[in-house]
């Protein structure tokens, strides 16, 4: 049986990081651990946001509903709990007694942490996340090194990555107790070094990968017997393989890096028949596959360039979900300016034509191909949506909108482009007609762009010209800022001599508008004698 090949829509992206690499997906997004940060991408692999200021983010786990992300912070001996909607860290759980947390597995409210810094100091600790800020920590196991962990239902599987042949230890985890169920002995199966662990959503089957094996082995977690093998994988024998199970348990994905590229195969979990294959070879260098996760029925994988140490994201479309359709329409080009407010409309359509209900969309604005803004909009019940935006820039403005899909419908994306010219700008300047030496003068004004009062991040230059019997002197006064939403500005000056004064306010223009100036003339007299 020949599995379908990878889609032409598969992409790979340079992540700009060299540490971390674990990837998880949920809530229509994927999250990649990157040492001092966690990168967030949309379902199509485009960047969404960054969670910064972390200390050694390595292992990740995400709640099934996608609302909470957990990150093992190896350098600070903590687990961060992150709200995936706001991307804010809402808790930091100290693991001072269980240093170097590395691998995570989540089952319900129980988070299992594989920790360990050096030889003979590894283990597993359980965190009950339902206890709020007073987290309850319970040690579960001791291991040689920081172990791999996989959990689902009332089953926990622990694999010590520092031994060969590697054994798997299976525990019952009911309430606050962890009871040894049994051991899958690596000597019985000649396993070699452990590569990765995954478990089916019901906890009934664990799949493990090993360095020297051409297959991915599955064991029944009740009887602890091998029930099937996925493969053989023709790419085996170079780097440690990785494995993942789909959220519904029907698919198993496995792959690894090779001297010539990356290989990945998607299997039917029950029959072990291959249903999809993917390869990535155009990089031209040694590539090490680091982590693999399902995003609905598509896949995200991280891989490392062995020579440069740089990490990349590989998104693979499996084509196993029906496609949705997304449209986006922008205003027609011609007379539009960078100061205009643009109104865009679109529609999300499901495969069967039914109303999708309210659905979140992510919109990214690009100015001359540089990402400038990402925002969220929501569809109406019938799938239509409208949003307004002021680009504040001339040039080629592109809007990309993405719906991140659902467990039963594939994500979709659409784009629309507008070309804008710079807007005409003007300044109104108000102030007194006369003044007295030594008395403070107050001036105010409004900057308008495209006929509308609107500010700019470019400051206004203020020049004062004084003409009297001693000649003419031009002085630059401190620059002033405008209020962004209505363009207002103000400044003050105290004259030190009598004469004819001219105050000139200059705007050099910005990305949205052309330059302009305004002048106000007045007379300053000596103060009357007492």
Short mmCIF file of C-alpha atoms in Angstrom, two decimals:
data_model
loop_
_atom_site.label_atom_id
_atom_site.label_comp_id
_atom_site.label_asym_id
_atom_site.label_seq_id
_atom_site.Cartn_x
_atom_site.Cartn_y
_atom_site.Cartn_z
CA UNK A 1 0.00 0.00 0.00
CA UNK A 2 1.36 3.37 -0.98
CA UNK A 3 0.58 6.24 1.37
CA UNK A 4 -0.26 9.65 -0.13
CA UNK A 5 2.72 11.96 -0.34
CA UNK A 6 3.10 15.23 1.54
CA UNK A 7 1.16 18.23 0.31
CA UNK A 8 2.80 21.01 -1.64
CA UNK A 9 1.39 23.32 1.01
CA UNK A 10 3.80 21.88 3.61
CA UNK A 11 6.15 24.60 4.84
CA UNK A 12 9.28 24.99 6.92
CA UNK A 13 10.15 28.14 8.86
CA UNK A 14 13.36 29.31 10.53
CA UNK A 15 12.40 29.93 14.16
CA UNK A 16 15.41 32.07 15.07
CA UNK A 17 16.26 29.96 18.14
CA UNK A 18 18.90 27.35 18.96
CA UNK A 19 17.58 25.88 22.23
CA UNK A 20 14.40 24.08 23.24
CA UNK A 21 12.36 22.68 20.38
CA UNK A 22 9.41 20.96 22.05
CA UNK A 23 6.16 21.72 20.21
CA UNK A 24 2.51 21.31 21.27
CA UNK A 25 -0.73 22.47 19.65
CA UNK A 26 -4.18 23.41 20.87
CA UNK A 27 -6.85 26.05 20.46
CA UNK A 28 -5.89 26.56 16.81
CA UNK A 29 -2.28 27.51 17.59
CA UNK A 30 1.07 25.81 18.07
CA UNK A 31 3.61 26.65 20.78
CA UNK A 32 7.36 26.05 20.50
CA UNK A 33 9.71 26.11 23.49
CA UNK A 34 12.76 28.26 22.77
CA UNK A 35 14.82 28.62 25.94
CA UNK A 36 14.20 32.24 26.91
CA UNK A 37 10.88 32.38 25.06
CA UNK A 38 7.93 30.42 23.71
CA UNK A 39 6.99 31.07 20.10
CA UNK A 40 3.32 31.06 19.07
CA UNK A 41 2.20 30.31 15.50
CA UNK A 42 -1.16 30.02 13.75
CA UNK A 43 -2.50 26.80 12.27
CA UNK A 44 -0.80 27.55 8.94
CA UNK A 45 2.58 28.10 10.61
CA UNK A 46 2.66 31.90 10.41
CA UNK A 47 4.02 33.72 13.50
CA UNK A 48 1.39 34.92 15.94
CA UNK A 49 3.19 36.10 19.10
CA UNK A 50 6.08 35.48 21.50
CA UNK A 51 5.99 34.77 25.23
CA UNK A 52 9.27 36.28 26.39
CA UNK A 53 11.30 36.55 29.60
CA UNK A 54 11.50 32.82 30.40
CA UNK A 55 14.40 30.88 31.87
CA UNK A 56 15.20 27.65 30.07
CA UNK A 57 11.82 26.71 28.56
CA UNK A 58 12.18 23.11 27.35
CA UNK A 59 9.19 20.81 27.78
CA UNK A 60 5.58 21.81 27.06
CA UNK A 61 2.12 20.41 27.72
CA UNK A 62 -1.27 21.83 26.78
CA UNK A 63 -4.77 21.24 28.12
CA UNK A 64 -7.07 19.34 25.71
CA UNK A 65 -9.32 22.41 25.37
CA UNK A 66 -6.31 24.56 24.52
CA UNK A 67 -6.87 27.11 27.30
CA UNK A 68 -3.79 26.40 29.45
CA UNK A 69 -0.17 25.87 28.46
CA UNK A 70 2.42 24.43 30.83
CA UNK A 71 6.14 25.04 30.35
CA UNK A 72 9.05 23.37 32.16
CA UNK A 73 11.61 26.09 32.98
CA UNK A 74 14.78 24.09 33.52
CA UNK A 75 17.06 26.99 34.51
CA UNK A 76 14.76 28.50 37.16
CA UNK A 77 13.38 25.15 38.45
CA UNK A 78 9.78 26.13 37.81
CA UNK A 79 6.73 25.24 35.79
CA UNK A 80 4.96 28.20 34.18
CA UNK A 81 1.18 28.11 33.74
CA UNK A 82 0.15 30.27 30.78
CA UNK A 83 -3.26 31.51 29.66
CA UNK A 84 -3.29 30.77 25.92
CA UNK A 85 -5.82 33.53 25.18
CA UNK A 86 -3.90 36.40 26.79
CA UNK A 87 -0.48 34.65 26.61
CA UNK A 88 0.10 35.83 30.18
CA UNK A 89 1.90 33.73 32.81
CA UNK A 90 -0.74 33.26 35.49
CA UNK A 91 1.30 31.03 37.84
CA UNK A 92 4.87 29.96 38.50
CA UNK A 93 5.13 26.67 40.38
CA UNK A 94 8.43 26.23 42.23
CA UNK A 95 10.24 22.91 41.81
CA UNK A 96 13.25 23.80 43.96
CA UNK A 97 13.31 20.28 45.45
CA UNK A 98 13.00 18.69 42.00
CA UNK A 99 15.59 20.58 39.91
CA UNK A 100 15.96 20.79 36.15
CA UNK A 101 12.38 20.06 35.04
CA UNK A 102 12.53 18.93 31.42
CA UNK A 103 9.60 16.82 30.21
CA UNK A 104 5.87 17.25 30.88
CA UNK A 105 2.72 15.15 30.53
CA UNK A 106 -0.82 16.23 31.45
CA UNK A 107 -3.78 14.04 32.36
CA UNK A 108 -6.81 15.92 33.62
CA UNK A 109 -5.66 18.17 36.46
CA UNK A 110 -2.51 16.11 37.05
CA UNK A 111 0.71 17.37 35.55
CA UNK A 112 3.65 14.97 35.57
CA UNK A 113 7.15 16.45 35.40
CA UNK A 114 10.24 14.53 34.39
CA UNK A 115 13.22 16.22 36.07
CA UNK A 116 16.95 15.68 36.53
CA UNK A 117 20.19 17.60 36.00
CA UNK A 118 22.88 14.92 36.01
CA UNK A 119 23.30 11.19 36.44
CA UNK A 120 21.29 9.44 39.17
CA UNK A 121 19.29 12.53 40.18
CA UNK A 122 16.29 12.19 37.88
CA UNK A 123 12.69 11.45 38.70
CA UNK A 124 9.03 12.25 38.23
CA UNK A 125 6.93 14.56 40.39
CA UNK A 126 3.19 15.07 40.11
CA UNK A 127 1.57 18.51 40.38
CA UNK A 128 -2.12 18.68 41.16
CA UNK A 129 -3.13 21.82 39.25
CA UNK A 130 -6.59 21.91 40.85
CA UNK A 131 -5.11 23.22 44.10
CA UNK A 132 -4.73 26.75 42.73
CA UNK A 133 -1.70 28.72 43.85
CA UNK A 134 -0.99 26.28 46.69
CA UNK A 135 0.19 23.56 44.29
CA UNK A 136 0.48 20.07 45.72
CA UNK A 137 3.68 18.25 44.71
CA UNK A 138 3.92 14.47 45.03
CA UNK A 139 7.05 12.48 44.07
CA UNK A 140 6.25 9.50 41.87
CA UNK A 141 9.49 7.86 40.71
CA UNK A 142 13.29 8.08 40.78
CA UNK A 143 15.31 7.59 37.60
CA UNK A 144 18.87 7.73 36.30
CA UNK A 145 18.33 10.89 34.22
CA UNK A 146 15.49 13.24 33.34
CA UNK A 147 12.87 10.77 32.08
CA UNK A 148 10.31 10.88 29.30
CA UNK A 149 6.72 10.87 30.57
CA UNK A 150 3.36 10.11 28.95
CA UNK A 151 0.00 10.17 30.72
CA UNK A 152 -3.69 9.69 29.91
CA UNK A 153 -6.64 8.66 32.03
CA UNK A 154 -5.31 6.86 35.10
CA UNK A 155 -2.13 5.67 33.40
CA UNK A 156 1.37 7.13 33.64
CA UNK A 157 4.30 5.74 31.65
CA UNK A 158 7.87 6.69 32.57
CA UNK A 159 10.82 6.00 30.28
CA UNK A 160 14.39 6.53 31.48
CA UNK A 161 16.26 8.11 28.58
CA UNK A 162 19.69 7.44 30.09
CA UNK A 163 19.73 3.64 29.83
CA UNK A 164 20.07 1.11 27.00
CA UNK A 165 18.15 -1.05 26.61
CA UNK A 166 15.48 1.30 27.92
CA UNK A 167 12.60 0.01 30.01
CA UNK A 168 9.17 1.56 30.47
CA UNK A 169 7.56 1.75 33.92
CA UNK A 170 3.77 1.90 34.07
CA UNK A 171 1.84 3.35 37.02
CA UNK A 172 -1.78 3.54 38.12
CA UNK A 173 -2.46 7.14 39.15
CA UNK A 174 -5.73 7.31 41.04
CA UNK A 175 -6.50 10.23 43.32
CA UNK A 176 -3.30 11.14 45.17
CA UNK A 177 -1.60 7.76 44.84
CA UNK A 178 0.72 6.39 42.16
CA UNK A 179 0.91 2.59 42.22
CA UNK A 180 3.31 0.52 40.16
CA UNK A 181 1.39 -1.48 37.56
CA UNK A 182 4.40 -3.12 35.99
CA UNK A 183 7.55 -2.78 33.89
CA UNK A 184 8.04 -3.29 30.16
CA UNK A 185 11.58 -4.65 30.30
CA UNK A 186 13.88 -3.34 27.60
CA UNK A 187 15.97 -6.53 27.72
CA UNK A 188 12.94 -8.55 26.63
CA UNK A 189 12.60 -6.46 23.47
CA UNK A 190 16.22 -5.36 22.90
CA UNK A 191 15.02 -1.77 22.78
CA UNK A 192 18.14 0.42 22.77
CA UNK A 193 18.11 4.08 23.87
CA UNK A 194 14.67 5.63 24.24
CA UNK A 195 13.77 8.28 21.68
CA UNK A 196 10.22 9.37 22.47
CA UNK A 197 6.97 8.37 24.17
CA UNK A 198 3.31 8.88 23.25
CA UNK A 199 0.10 7.49 24.70
CA UNK A 200 -3.41 7.08 23.31
CA UNK A 201 -6.07 9.43 24.77
CA UNK A 202 -7.69 6.61 26.76
CA UNK A 203 -4.35 5.52 28.22
CA UNK A 204 -4.71 1.97 26.87
CA UNK A 205 -1.66 1.95 24.59
CA UNK A 206 1.79 3.48 24.81
CA UNK A 207 4.00 3.93 21.73
CA UNK A 208 7.76 4.22 22.12
CA UNK A 209 10.61 4.87 19.71
CA UNK A 210 14.21 3.73 20.04
CA UNK A 211 17.43 4.81 18.40
CA UNK A 212 18.38 1.64 16.55
CA UNK A 213 14.90 0.34 15.74
CA UNK A 214 13.25 0.50 12.32
CA UNK A 215 9.81 0.32 13.96
CA UNK A 216 7.69 2.20 16.51
CA UNK A 217 6.47 -0.26 19.14
CA UNK A 218 3.07 -0.21 20.87
CA UNK A 219 2.32 -1.90 24.19
CA UNK A 220 -0.95 -2.55 25.96
CA UNK A 221 -0.64 -0.65 29.27
CA UNK A 222 -2.84 -3.16 31.13
CA UNK A 223 -1.26 -6.47 30.19
CA UNK A 224 2.11 -4.82 29.37
CA UNK A 225 2.38 -6.87 26.17
CA UNK A 226 3.51 -5.61 22.77
CA UNK A 227 0.43 -5.39 20.56
CA UNK A 228 1.79 -4.01 17.28
CA UNK A 229 4.61 -2.22 15.54
CA UNK A 230 4.36 0.73 13.16
CA UNK A 231 6.76 0.58 10.27
CA UNK A 232 9.33 -0.45 9.32
CA UNK A 233 10.58 3.11 8.94
CA UNK A 234 13.09 3.23 6.04
CA UNK A 235 14.76 6.33 7.50
CA UNK A 236 15.79 4.61 10.74
CA UNK A 237 19.31 4.41 12.08
CA UNK A 238 20.67 7.95 12.29
CA UNK A 239 18.89 10.20 14.82
CA UNK A 240 16.45 9.50 17.64
CA UNK A 241 12.91 9.17 16.25
CA UNK A 242 9.85 11.04 17.55
CA UNK A 243 6.22 9.94 17.78
CA UNK A 244 2.78 11.48 18.42
CA UNK A 245 -0.83 10.28 18.67
CA UNK A 246 -3.76 12.25 17.23
CA UNK A 247 -6.25 13.78 19.72
CA UNK A 248 -8.91 11.20 18.80
CA UNK A 249 -6.46 8.31 18.99
CA UNK A 250 -7.04 7.13 15.41
CA UNK A 251 -3.66 8.14 13.96
CA UNK A 252 -0.02 7.69 14.94
CA UNK A 253 2.75 9.82 13.44
CA UNK A 254 6.42 8.93 13.59
CA UNK A 255 9.59 10.17 11.99
CA UNK A 256 13.21 11.17 12.37
CA UNK A 257 16.02 13.14 10.79
CA UNK A 258 18.61 11.61 8.49
CA UNK A 259 21.82 12.60 6.74
CA UNK A 260 19.77 13.77 3.76
CA UNK A 261 16.56 15.18 5.26
CA UNK A 262 13.48 14.46 7.33
CA UNK A 263 11.05 11.58 7.02
CA UNK A 264 7.59 11.25 8.58
CA UNK A 265 4.87 8.61 8.24
CA UNK A 266 1.26 8.75 9.41
CA UNK A 267 -0.27 5.39 10.41
CA UNK A 268 -3.73 4.09 11.17
CA UNK A 269 -3.39 3.45 14.90
CA UNK A 270 -5.47 0.25 14.91
CA UNK A 271 -4.08 -1.47 11.80
CA UNK A 272 -0.61 0.16 11.62
CA UNK A 273 -1.22 0.76 7.90
CA UNK A 274 0.56 3.88 6.55
CA UNK A 275 -1.91 6.53 5.37
CA UNK A 276 0.39 9.49 4.63
CA UNK A 277 4.09 10.16 4.16
CA UNK A 278 6.10 13.35 4.25
CA UNK A 279 9.73 14.17 3.48
CA UNK A 280 11.77 17.33 3.65
CA UNK A 281 15.06 17.20 1.78
CA UNK A 282 15.64 20.58 0.13
CA UNK A 283 17.62 21.95 3.09
CA UNK A 284 20.74 20.17 1.89
CA UNK A 285 22.23 19.49 5.33
CA UNK A 286 21.97 17.15 8.28
CA UNK A 287 18.56 17.53 9.91
CA UNK A 288 17.54 16.21 13.33
CA UNK A 289 13.79 15.94 14.00
CA UNK A 290 13.20 17.08 17.60
CA UNK A 291 9.48 17.06 18.38
CA UNK A 292 6.17 16.20 16.72
CA UNK A 293 2.56 17.09 17.53
CA UNK A 294 -0.88 16.98 15.94
CA UNK A 295 -2.82 20.16 15.19
CA UNK A 296 -6.21 18.59 14.59
CA UNK A 297 -5.21 16.16 11.80
CA UNK A 298 -2.24 18.15 10.49
CA UNK A 299 1.22 17.98 12.02
CA UNK A 300 3.81 20.35 13.39
CA UNK A 301 7.39 19.20 13.79
CA UNK A 302 10.52 20.98 14.93
CA UNK A 303 13.89 20.09 13.49
CA UNK A 304 17.47 21.17 14.07
CA UNK A 305 20.11 22.01 11.50
CA UNK A 306 22.94 19.90 12.91
CA UNK A 307 25.64 22.18 11.51
CA UNK A 308 24.24 25.59 12.58
CA UNK A 309 22.19 24.39 15.62
CA UNK A 310 19.27 26.53 14.37
CA UNK A 311 15.76 25.23 14.95
CA UNK A 312 13.04 25.21 12.30
CA UNK A 313 9.32 24.47 12.21
CA UNK A 314 7.91 21.99 9.68
CA UNK A 315 4.16 22.06 9.09
CA UNK A 316 2.67 19.08 7.26
CA UNK A 317 -0.83 18.90 5.81
CA UNK A 318 -2.22 15.38 5.86
CA UNK A 319 -5.35 16.12 3.83
CA UNK A 320 -7.50 13.99 6.12
CA UNK A 321 -10.00 16.73 7.07
CA UNK A 322 -12.60 18.39 4.80
CA UNK A 323 -11.64 21.89 3.71
CA UNK A 324 -13.28 25.14 4.75
CA UNK A 325 -13.27 28.28 2.58
CA UNK A 326 -12.35 31.79 3.67
CA UNK A 327 -12.74 34.94 1.56
CA UNK A 328 -11.50 38.48 2.17
CA UNK A 329 -12.34 41.61 0.16
CA UNK A 330 -10.51 44.93 0.51
CA UNK A 331 -11.50 48.38 -0.84
CA UNK A 332 -10.56 49.02 -4.45
CA UNK A 333 -7.27 50.81 -4.96
CA UNK A 334 -6.85 54.16 -6.69
CA UNK A 335 -7.38 57.18 -4.48
CA UNK A 336 -6.74 55.57 -1.10
CA UNK A 337 -4.15 57.08 1.21
CA UNK A 338 -2.14 55.84 4.15
CA UNK A 339 -4.27 57.98 6.48
CA UNK A 340 -7.57 56.39 5.42
CA UNK A 341 -9.62 53.97 7.49
CA UNK A 342 -10.08 50.82 5.41
CA UNK A 343 -13.08 48.52 5.76
CA UNK A 344 -12.60 44.86 4.81
CA UNK A 345 -15.23 42.15 4.59
CA UNK A 346 -15.21 38.39 4.22
CA UNK A 347 -16.91 35.09 4.89
CA UNK A 348 -16.05 31.72 6.40
CA UNK A 349 -17.83 28.79 4.74
CA UNK A 350 -17.87 25.23 6.07
CA UNK A 351 -17.65 22.21 3.71
CA UNK A 352 -21.36 21.38 4.04
CA UNK A 353 -22.46 25.01 3.67
CA UNK A 354 -23.85 25.22 7.21
CA UNK A 355 -23.53 28.37 9.30
CA UNK A 356 -20.27 28.18 11.28
CA UNK A 357 -21.52 30.31 14.18
CA UNK A 358 -19.22 32.79 15.87
CA UNK A 359 -15.63 31.83 15.03
CA UNK A 360 -12.37 33.62 15.97
CA UNK A 361 -10.14 34.77 13.12
CA UNK A 362 -6.58 36.06 13.26
CA UNK A 363 -5.77 39.02 11.00
CA UNK A 364 -2.22 40.14 10.23
CA UNK A 365 -1.48 43.38 8.40
CA UNK A 366 1.69 43.54 6.29
CA UNK A 367 3.16 46.85 5.12
CA UNK A 368 5.45 46.33 2.13
CA UNK A 369 5.78 42.64 3.15
CA UNK A 370 6.73 43.41 6.78
CA UNK A 371 4.30 42.21 9.45
CA UNK A 372 3.01 45.26 11.32
CA UNK A 373 -0.02 44.19 13.33
CA UNK A 374 -1.94 41.07 14.38
CA UNK A 375 -5.47 41.31 15.72
CA UNK A 376 -8.45 39.07 16.38
CA UNK A 377 -11.90 39.41 14.79
CA UNK A 378 -15.01 37.25 15.17
CA UNK A 379 -17.44 36.07 12.51
CA UNK A 380 -21.18 36.53 12.74
CA UNK A 381 -23.36 33.43 13.06
CA UNK A 382 -23.56 33.12 9.26
CA UNK A 383 -19.77 33.30 8.89
CA UNK A 384 -19.56 36.88 7.60
CA UNK A 385 -17.17 39.36 9.18
CA UNK A 386 -16.18 43.00 8.84
CA UNK A 387 -13.30 44.94 10.33
CA UNK A 388 -11.83 48.41 9.94
CA UNK A 389 -8.18 49.38 10.05
CA UNK A 390 -6.07 52.50 9.54
CA UNK A 391 -2.67 51.34 8.23
CA UNK A 392 -0.94 54.69 8.88
CA UNK A 393 1.33 53.92 5.96
CA UNK A 394 1.44 54.27 2.21
CA UNK A 395 2.64 51.41 0.03
CA UNK A 396 1.42 47.87 -0.56
CA UNK A 397 -0.79 46.85 2.36
CA UNK A 398 -1.66 43.15 2.62
CA UNK A 399 -4.11 41.59 5.04
CA UNK A 400 -3.88 37.86 5.81
CA UNK A 401 -6.78 36.30 7.70
CA UNK A 402 -6.73 32.76 9.06
CA UNK A 403 -9.31 30.52 10.67
CA UNK A 404 -7.45 27.95 12.72
CA UNK A 405 -9.92 25.17 12.00
CA UNK A 406 -11.65 22.67 14.28
CA UNK A 407 -11.24 18.98 15.10
CA UNK A 408 -13.52 18.14 12.14
CA UNK A 409 -12.78 20.88 9.57
CA UNK A 410 -9.45 21.98 8.14
CA UNK A 411 -8.19 25.52 8.70
CA UNK A 412 -8.31 28.05 5.87
CA UNK A 413 -6.75 31.39 5.01
CA UNK A 414 -7.33 34.32 2.65
CA UNK A 415 -5.49 37.49 1.64
CA UNK A 416 -6.35 40.90 0.22
CA UNK A 417 -4.04 43.69 -0.93
CA UNK A 418 -4.48 47.46 -1.19
CA UNK A 419 -2.01 49.99 -2.64
CA UNK A 420 -2.10 53.37 -0.89
CA UNK A 421 -0.41 56.71 -1.59
CA UNK A 422 0.73 59.28 0.94
CA UNK A 423 -2.00 61.62 2.17
CA UNK A 424 -1.88 65.41 2.03
CA UNK A 425 -1.37 66.88 5.48
CA UNK A 426 -2.02 70.28 7.06
CA UNK A 427 -1.45 72.11 10.33
CA UNK A 428 -3.69 74.67 12.00
CA UNK A 429 -1.79 76.86 14.46
CA UNK A 430 -3.41 79.18 17.02
CA UNK A 431 -1.90 81.66 19.44
CA UNK A 432 -1.93 85.31 20.59
CA UNK A 433 -1.52 88.19 18.14
CA UNK A 434 0.53 90.26 20.59
CA UNK A 435 2.73 89.64 23.58
CA UNK A 436 4.78 91.28 26.31
CA UNK A 437 8.47 90.65 26.98
CA UNK A 438 8.80 88.28 29.94
CA UNK A 439 5.23 86.98 29.71
CA UNK A 440 4.68 83.35 28.69
CA UNK A 441 2.94 82.73 25.36
CA UNK A 442 0.78 79.66 24.77
CA UNK A 443 0.21 78.07 21.35
CA UNK A 444 -1.93 75.15 20.23
CA UNK A 445 -2.72 73.43 16.99
CA UNK A 446 -3.93 70.35 15.16
CA UNK A 447 -2.17 68.11 12.64
CA UNK A 448 -4.48 66.68 9.99
CA UNK A 449 -3.73 63.88 7.54
CA UNK A 450 -6.00 63.16 4.64
CA UNK A 451 -8.38 65.84 5.88
CA UNK A 452 -8.84 64.16 9.26
CA UNK A 453 -7.31 65.29 12.57
CA UNK A 454 -4.87 62.53 13.46
CA UNK A 455 -1.48 62.48 15.13
CA UNK A 456 1.85 61.00 14.15
CA UNK A 457 4.80 59.41 15.92
CA UNK A 458 6.97 61.94 14.06
CA UNK A 459 7.50 64.99 16.26
CA UNK A 460 6.80 68.51 15.01
CA UNK A 461 9.70 70.91 14.66
CA UNK A 462 9.13 74.44 16.07
CA UNK A 463 11.16 77.45 14.88
CA UNK A 464 10.99 80.99 16.26
CA UNK A 465 12.11 83.93 14.11
CA UNK A 466 12.61 87.33 15.81
CA UNK A 467 13.18 90.53 13.79
CA UNK A 468 14.04 93.89 15.43
CA UNK A 469 16.65 96.66 15.22
CA UNK A 470 19.42 94.18 15.97
CA UNK A 471 18.56 92.02 12.97
CA UNK A 472 16.85 88.65 12.49
CA UNK A 473 17.53 85.56 14.62
CA UNK A 474 16.02 82.10 14.07
CA UNK A 475 15.94 79.74 17.06
CA UNK A 476 14.86 76.10 17.18
CA UNK A 477 12.51 75.46 20.11
CA UNK A 478 11.94 72.01 21.64
CA UNK A 479 10.08 69.64 19.31
CA UNK A 480 6.51 68.75 20.24
CA UNK A 481 4.47 65.57 19.98
CA UNK A 482 0.94 65.22 18.69
CA UNK A 483 -1.82 63.25 20.35
CA UNK A 484 -2.22 60.19 18.14
CA UNK A 485 -6.01 59.92 18.09
CA UNK A 486 -6.83 63.58 17.33
CA UNK A 487 -3.59 65.31 16.23
CA UNK A 488 -3.64 68.02 18.90
CA UNK A 489 -0.41 69.61 20.12
CA UNK A 490 0.67 72.59 22.20
CA UNK A 491 3.83 74.46 23.15
CA UNK A 492 4.84 77.55 25.14
CA UNK A 493 7.49 80.25 24.81
CA UNK A 494 8.56 83.28 26.87
CA UNK A 495 9.97 86.15 24.73
CA UNK A 496 13.05 87.95 26.07
CA UNK A 497 13.06 90.93 23.69
CA UNK A 498 10.64 93.04 21.70
CA UNK A 499 10.18 92.63 17.96
CA UNK A 500 8.22 90.95 15.21
CA UNK A 501 7.89 87.24 15.98
CA UNK A 502 7.12 84.42 13.58
CA UNK A 503 6.49 80.89 14.91
CA UNK A 504 6.81 78.15 12.32
CA UNK A 505 5.69 74.55 12.94
CA UNK A 506 7.06 71.96 10.50
CA UNK A 507 5.94 68.38 9.93
CA UNK A 508 8.43 66.29 7.96
CA UNK A 509 5.83 63.76 6.96
CA UNK A 510 5.74 60.09 7.89
CA UNK A 511 4.91 56.75 6.31
CA UNK A 512 1.30 57.85 5.80
CA UNK A 513 1.46 61.55 4.90
CA UNK A 514 3.37 64.27 3.08
CA UNK A 515 5.23 67.16 4.80
CA UNK A 516 3.49 70.42 5.70
CA UNK A 517 4.09 73.65 7.65
CA UNK A 518 2.14 76.40 9.41
CA UNK A 519 3.20 79.89 10.50
CA UNK A 520 1.82 82.33 13.06
CA UNK A 521 3.05 85.97 13.15
CA UNK A 522 2.75 88.28 16.15
CA UNK A 523 4.22 91.40 17.76
CA UNK A 524 5.99 91.43 21.14
CA UNK A 525 6.35 94.74 22.95
CA UNK A 526 8.36 95.85 25.94
CA UNK A 527 6.58 95.68 29.26
CA UNK A 528 5.01 99.05 30.20
CA UNK A 529 7.01 101.12 32.68
CA UNK A 530 5.58 101.52 36.17
#
